[in-house]
Amino acid sequence: MTDSSQPTPVVRVSGVDKQFTVGHGVTTALDGIDLEIGRGEFVSLIGPSGCGKSTLLRLIGDLTAPTAGSVEVNGKPAHAARRGREYGMVFQAPVLFEWRSVSDNVKLPLELLGMDRSERDARAREMLALVELSDFASHHPYQLSGGMQQRVAIARALALQPSILLMDEPFGALDEMTRERMNAEVLRIWQQTGTTIVFVTHSIPEAVFLSTRVAVMSARPGRITHVVDVALPQPRNDETREDPRYFRHVTEVREALRSGGALGAEPALVSEERMAAEGGIG
């Protein structure tokens, strides 16, 4: 019997398998994934290249469908949640329109929704203030640094006030110092908005610094082998990275990757990106 006193998870992934047809063969990307994410959590997915972590994020976001099992978001099928615009998504490339100003890039999903112009303007101002880019509203993307462009992408993703933000290696292309600053920024935004975040990364230190929990995945076919609770106080800052507890969690995640066969695994024969393309994700 289900305990009705327990809050419904924002994300519930149950018995999910995902296979892709590649050429004349079938590649199993994910096998038997079970994961629940509560409201307001920050959960990172980590594992080796090709393990299916980006595929799992796309399944949660209803950008592809599971071969078996189910994905629910806010107590409903992922497809219904996407149609209800309950997601925000940020990818490694910010995908901004160069001919639109920063403010107009943030307003784009609001325009597509048919929101009144004055409300669009107000929401864009609010989101740019949140990511501390109010002074750059009239600039164009090519006038911004890579980190600033990603902040615009985050502002745009949050413009519809989604209950869940999906982030697929959004800082992977940034230099180390900028990446650390962006980690601090996304934590600040998470704390201010209370949005549930699911975050894909290859970086163990990044996963530990950001997360309330880290889901560790095995080499392909991807399985969740460990879920590490990160018991570090909030707010987190540069001192967090010097905390002995931080280093213990980094070691815990590294050992979980090793015991799950993720460290030292053979390179995937088919990349996640190619599997995604073959699966018609778009």
Short mmCIF file of C-alpha atoms in Angstrom, two decimals:
data_model
loop_
_atom_site.label_atom_id
_atom_site.label_comp_id
_atom_site.label_asym_id
_atom_site.label_seq_id
_atom_site.Cartn_x
_atom_site.Cartn_y
_atom_site.Cartn_z
CA MET A 1 0.00 0.00 0.00
CA THR A 2 1.31 3.44 -0.93
CA ASP A 3 1.82 5.86 1.97
CA SER A 4 -0.29 8.88 0.97
CA SER A 5 1.45 10.99 3.61
CA GLN A 6 4.66 10.91 1.58
CA PRO A 7 4.98 13.74 -0.98
CA THR A 8 4.95 12.72 -4.64
CA PRO A 9 8.49 12.84 -6.08
CA VAL A 10 9.07 15.45 -8.74
CA VAL A 11 10.73 12.73 -10.83
CA ARG A 12 10.01 9.00 -10.64
CA VAL A 13 11.86 6.71 -13.06
CA SER A 14 10.70 3.10 -12.74
CA GLY A 15 12.27 0.07 -14.41
CA VAL A 16 13.44 2.05 -17.44
CA ASP A 17 15.34 0.45 -20.30
CA LYS A 18 16.39 2.33 -23.42
CA GLN A 19 17.57 0.72 -26.63
CA PHE A 20 18.61 2.32 -29.92
CA THR A 21 18.62 0.69 -33.33
CA VAL A 22 22.01 1.45 -34.87
CA GLY A 23 22.49 0.04 -38.37
CA HIS A 24 21.35 -3.56 -38.25
CA GLY A 25 21.94 -3.96 -34.52
CA VAL A 26 20.41 -2.85 -31.24
CA THR A 27 22.40 -0.96 -28.61
CA THR A 28 21.19 -1.01 -25.01
CA ALA A 29 21.89 2.41 -23.52
CA LEU A 30 20.08 2.03 -20.18
CA ASP A 31 19.08 -1.05 -18.23
CA GLY A 32 16.71 -1.18 -15.27
CA ILE A 33 16.90 2.44 -14.12
CA ASP A 34 15.04 3.30 -10.91
CA LEU A 35 15.36 6.81 -9.51
CA GLU A 36 13.23 9.18 -7.46
CA ILE A 37 13.99 12.89 -7.03
CA GLY A 38 12.20 14.97 -4.43
CA ARG A 39 11.04 18.55 -4.67
CA GLY A 40 13.87 21.06 -4.33
CA GLU A 41 16.67 18.50 -4.68
CA PHE A 42 19.81 19.01 -6.75
CA VAL A 43 20.74 15.61 -8.19
CA SER A 44 23.74 15.04 -10.44
CA LEU A 45 24.11 12.12 -12.84
CA ILE A 46 27.72 11.04 -13.29
CA GLY A 47 29.37 8.23 -15.21
CA PRO A 48 31.74 7.51 -18.09
CA SER A 49 31.15 8.74 -21.65
CA GLY A 50 28.50 6.64 -23.35
CA CYS A 51 26.95 5.37 -20.10
CA GLY A 52 23.56 6.90 -20.90
CA LYS A 53 23.41 9.80 -18.44
CA SER A 54 22.39 12.31 -21.13
CA THR A 55 19.93 9.76 -22.48
CA LEU A 56 18.41 9.47 -19.00
CA LEU A 57 18.10 13.26 -18.81
CA ARG A 58 16.34 13.28 -22.21
CA LEU A 59 13.96 10.58 -21.00
CA ILE A 60 13.06 12.69 -17.97
CA GLY A 61 12.54 15.66 -20.30
CA ASP A 62 10.40 13.61 -22.75
CA LEU A 63 12.83 14.22 -25.60
CA THR A 64 12.82 10.47 -26.20
CA ALA A 65 10.68 7.60 -24.92
CA PRO A 66 11.77 4.58 -22.88
CA THR A 67 11.83 1.15 -24.48
CA ALA A 68 10.47 -0.27 -21.23
CA GLY A 69 9.42 1.16 -17.89
CA SER A 70 7.92 4.55 -17.06
CA VAL A 71 8.95 8.14 -16.35
CA GLU A 72 6.72 10.43 -14.30
CA VAL A 73 7.21 14.11 -13.55
CA ASN A 74 5.05 15.80 -10.93
CA GLY A 75 2.91 12.67 -10.69
CA LYS A 76 2.06 12.52 -14.40
CA PRO A 77 3.65 10.95 -17.50
CA ALA A 78 6.70 12.90 -18.70
CA HIS A 79 4.89 13.68 -21.98
CA ALA A 80 2.06 15.42 -20.10
CA ALA A 81 4.56 17.38 -17.99
CA ARG A 82 6.38 18.59 -21.12
CA ARG A 83 3.11 19.65 -22.73
CA GLY A 84 2.35 21.52 -19.51
CA ARG A 85 5.67 23.39 -19.84
CA GLU A 86 6.88 22.13 -16.48
CA TYR A 87 10.51 21.85 -17.65
CA GLY A 88 13.38 24.18 -18.26
CA MET A 89 16.37 22.83 -20.18
CA VAL A 90 19.97 24.01 -20.45
CA PHE A 91 22.49 22.23 -22.65
CA GLN A 92 26.26 22.46 -23.14
CA ALA A 93 25.83 24.99 -25.95
CA PRO A 94 23.64 27.94 -24.91
CA VAL A 95 21.85 27.98 -28.31
CA LEU A 96 21.12 31.70 -28.34
CA PHE A 97 19.88 33.59 -31.39
CA GLU A 98 22.62 36.01 -32.40
CA TRP A 99 20.25 38.50 -34.04
CA ARG A 100 18.16 38.85 -30.88
CA SER A 101 19.22 40.88 -27.87
CA VAL A 102 19.87 39.17 -24.55
CA SER A 103 16.47 40.33 -23.31
CA ASP A 104 14.72 39.09 -26.46
CA ASN A 105 16.42 35.69 -26.15
CA VAL A 106 15.00 35.36 -22.64
CA LYS A 107 11.55 36.42 -23.87
CA LEU A 108 11.42 33.86 -26.69
CA PRO A 109 9.56 31.05 -24.83
CA LEU A 110 7.18 33.64 -23.44
CA GLU A 111 6.43 34.89 -26.94
CA LEU A 112 5.79 31.33 -28.11
CA LEU A 113 3.37 30.93 -25.22
CA GLY A 114 1.53 34.09 -26.30
CA MET A 115 2.19 35.98 -23.08
CA ASP A 116 1.24 39.66 -22.99
CA ARG A 117 4.12 41.98 -23.95
CA SER A 118 4.21 43.88 -20.67
CA GLU A 119 4.30 40.61 -18.73
CA ARG A 120 7.08 39.30 -21.02
CA ASP A 121 9.12 42.44 -20.39
CA ALA A 122 8.66 42.18 -16.64
CA ARG A 123 9.55 38.49 -16.54
CA ALA A 124 12.66 39.03 -18.67
CA ARG A 125 13.83 41.82 -16.34
CA GLU A 126 13.23 39.55 -13.34
CA MET A 127 15.17 36.65 -14.86
CA LEU A 128 18.10 38.80 -15.97
CA ALA A 129 18.29 40.27 -12.47
CA LEU A 130 18.32 36.73 -11.09
CA VAL A 131 21.39 35.80 -13.20
CA GLU A 132 22.93 39.25 -12.58
CA LEU A 133 22.86 40.37 -16.22
CA SER A 134 20.46 43.32 -16.00
CA ASP A 135 23.12 45.67 -17.42
CA PHE A 136 23.47 43.48 -20.52
CA ALA A 137 19.81 43.25 -21.55
CA SER A 138 20.39 45.17 -24.80
CA HIS A 139 23.60 43.36 -25.74
CA HIS A 140 23.75 40.53 -28.27
CA PRO A 141 25.14 37.06 -27.52
CA TYR A 142 28.36 37.62 -29.50
CA GLN A 143 29.19 40.49 -27.14
CA LEU A 144 29.17 38.18 -24.09
CA SER A 145 31.64 35.69 -22.65
CA GLY A 146 30.85 31.98 -22.66
CA GLY A 147 29.86 32.03 -19.01
CA MET A 148 27.56 35.00 -19.53
CA GLN A 149 25.92 33.28 -22.49
CA GLN A 150 25.16 30.28 -20.29
CA ARG A 151 23.63 32.60 -17.70
CA VAL A 152 21.32 33.93 -20.44
CA ALA A 153 20.40 30.33 -21.32
CA ILE A 154 19.60 29.66 -17.65
CA ALA A 155 17.48 32.84 -17.48
CA ARG A 156 15.56 31.74 -20.58
CA ALA A 157 15.04 28.23 -19.16
CA LEU A 158 13.63 29.70 -15.94
CA ALA A 159 11.41 32.27 -17.67
CA LEU A 160 8.39 29.95 -17.61
CA GLN A 161 9.00 29.25 -13.91
CA PRO A 162 9.38 25.50 -14.39
CA SER A 163 9.24 23.11 -11.46
CA ILE A 164 12.27 21.22 -12.76
CA LEU A 165 15.44 22.36 -14.53
CA LEU A 166 17.39 19.82 -16.62
CA MET A 167 21.05 20.70 -17.25
CA ASP A 168 23.21 18.61 -19.60
CA GLU A 169 26.89 19.43 -18.97
CA PRO A 170 26.19 23.16 -19.23
CA PHE A 171 29.68 24.19 -18.09
CA GLY A 172 31.73 21.52 -19.85
CA ALA A 173 33.15 23.93 -22.44
CA LEU A 174 34.22 26.58 -19.92
CA ASP A 175 37.66 27.09 -18.42
CA GLU A 176 38.16 25.89 -14.85
CA MET A 177 37.89 29.29 -13.14
CA THR A 178 34.76 30.26 -15.07
CA ARG A 179 33.28 26.84 -14.37
CA GLU A 180 33.78 27.29 -10.63
CA ARG A 181 32.11 30.69 -10.75
CA MET A 182 29.20 29.22 -12.70
CA ASN A 183 28.87 26.44 -10.13
CA ALA A 184 28.46 29.09 -7.44
CA GLU A 185 25.98 30.99 -9.62
CA VAL A 186 23.77 27.98 -10.29
CA LEU A 187 23.71 27.13 -6.58
CA ARG A 188 22.66 30.69 -5.77
CA ILE A 189 19.88 30.52 -8.37
CA TRP A 190 18.76 27.10 -7.11
CA GLN A 191 18.51 28.40 -3.55
CA GLN A 192 16.62 31.53 -4.62
CA THR A 193 14.10 29.73 -6.83
CA GLY A 194 13.67 26.36 -5.09
CA THR A 195 13.63 24.69 -8.51
CA THR A 196 14.44 20.98 -8.62
CA ILE A 197 17.60 20.46 -10.71
CA VAL A 198 18.87 17.36 -12.50
CA PHE A 199 22.43 17.93 -13.68
CA VAL A 200 24.66 15.81 -15.95
CA THR A 201 28.42 16.09 -15.50
CA HIS A 202 31.69 14.20 -16.05
CA SER A 203 33.34 16.04 -13.16
CA ILE A 204 33.38 14.37 -9.74
CA PRO A 205 34.32 17.60 -7.87
CA GLU A 206 31.56 19.52 -9.67
CA ALA A 207 28.96 16.86 -8.86
CA VAL A 208 29.90 16.86 -5.16
CA PHE A 209 30.06 20.65 -4.87
CA LEU A 210 26.63 21.19 -6.44
CA SER A 211 24.49 18.29 -5.35
CA THR A 212 22.31 17.09 -2.54
CA ARG A 213 22.73 13.60 -4.06
CA VAL A 214 24.93 12.10 -6.78
CA ALA A 215 23.59 9.18 -8.86
CA VAL A 216 26.57 7.12 -10.05
CA MET A 217 26.14 5.21 -13.31
CA SER A 218 28.01 2.20 -14.65
CA ALA A 219 29.57 1.83 -18.06
CA ARG A 220 27.12 0.99 -20.85
CA PRO A 221 24.54 -0.38 -20.53
CA GLY A 222 23.96 2.33 -17.96
CA ARG A 223 22.68 1.34 -14.55
CA ILE A 224 22.55 3.38 -11.36
CA THR A 225 24.98 1.54 -9.10
CA HIS A 226 25.16 3.96 -6.16
CA VAL A 227 23.40 7.08 -4.92
CA VAL A 228 25.69 9.19 -2.74
CA ASP A 229 24.13 11.60 -0.24
CA VAL A 230 26.22 14.79 -0.06
CA ALA A 231 26.19 16.04 3.53
CA LEU A 232 27.77 19.43 3.01
CA PRO A 233 26.28 22.58 4.55
CA GLN A 234 24.65 25.33 2.53
CA PRO A 235 25.47 27.85 1.25
CA ARG A 236 28.53 26.39 -0.41
CA ASN A 237 31.51 28.51 -1.40
CA ASP A 238 35.27 28.37 -1.91
CA GLU A 239 35.69 27.19 1.68
CA THR A 240 33.51 24.17 0.88
CA ARG A 241 36.21 22.93 -1.50
CA GLU A 242 38.69 22.92 1.40
CA ASP A 243 36.37 21.05 3.76
CA PRO A 244 37.56 17.49 4.66
CA ARG A 245 33.96 16.31 4.19
CA TYR A 246 34.09 17.52 0.60
CA PHE A 247 37.18 15.43 -0.10
CA ARG A 248 35.57 12.41 1.56
CA HIS A 249 32.53 12.71 -0.73
CA VAL A 250 34.76 13.11 -3.79
CA THR A 251 36.53 9.90 -2.78
CA GLU A 252 33.20 8.16 -2.16
CA VAL A 253 31.93 9.03 -5.64
CA ARG A 254 35.25 8.04 -7.25
CA GLU A 255 35.20 4.67 -5.49
CA ALA A 256 31.57 4.15 -6.50
CA LEU A 257 32.52 4.78 -10.12
CA ARG A 258 35.42 2.36 -9.83
CA SER A 259 33.39 -0.40 -8.17
CA GLY A 260 30.68 0.02 -10.80
CA GLY A 261 33.19 -0.52 -13.59
CA ALA A 262 33.02 3.10 -14.74
CA LEU A 263 36.66 4.05 -14.19
CA GLY A 264 38.93 2.37 -16.67
CA ALA A 265 36.00 1.16 -18.77
CA GLU A 266 36.48 0.61 -22.47
CA PRO A 267 35.30 3.51 -24.64
CA ALA A 268 31.73 3.16 -25.83
CA LEU A 269 31.47 1.72 -29.32
CA VAL A 270 28.62 4.10 -30.09
CA SER A 271 28.50 7.56 -28.55
CA GLU A 272 25.45 8.88 -26.72
CA GLU A 273 25.24 11.64 -29.29
CA ARG A 274 25.04 9.15 -32.17
CA MET A 275 22.52 7.00 -30.33
CA ALA A 276 20.45 10.13 -29.71
CA ALA A 277 20.56 10.99 -33.40
CA GLU A 278 19.63 7.45 -34.40
CA GLY A 279 16.77 7.57 -31.94
CA GLY A 280 15.35 10.68 -33.56
CA ILE A 281 15.74 12.98 -30.56
CA GLY A 282 14.99 16.55 -31.35
#
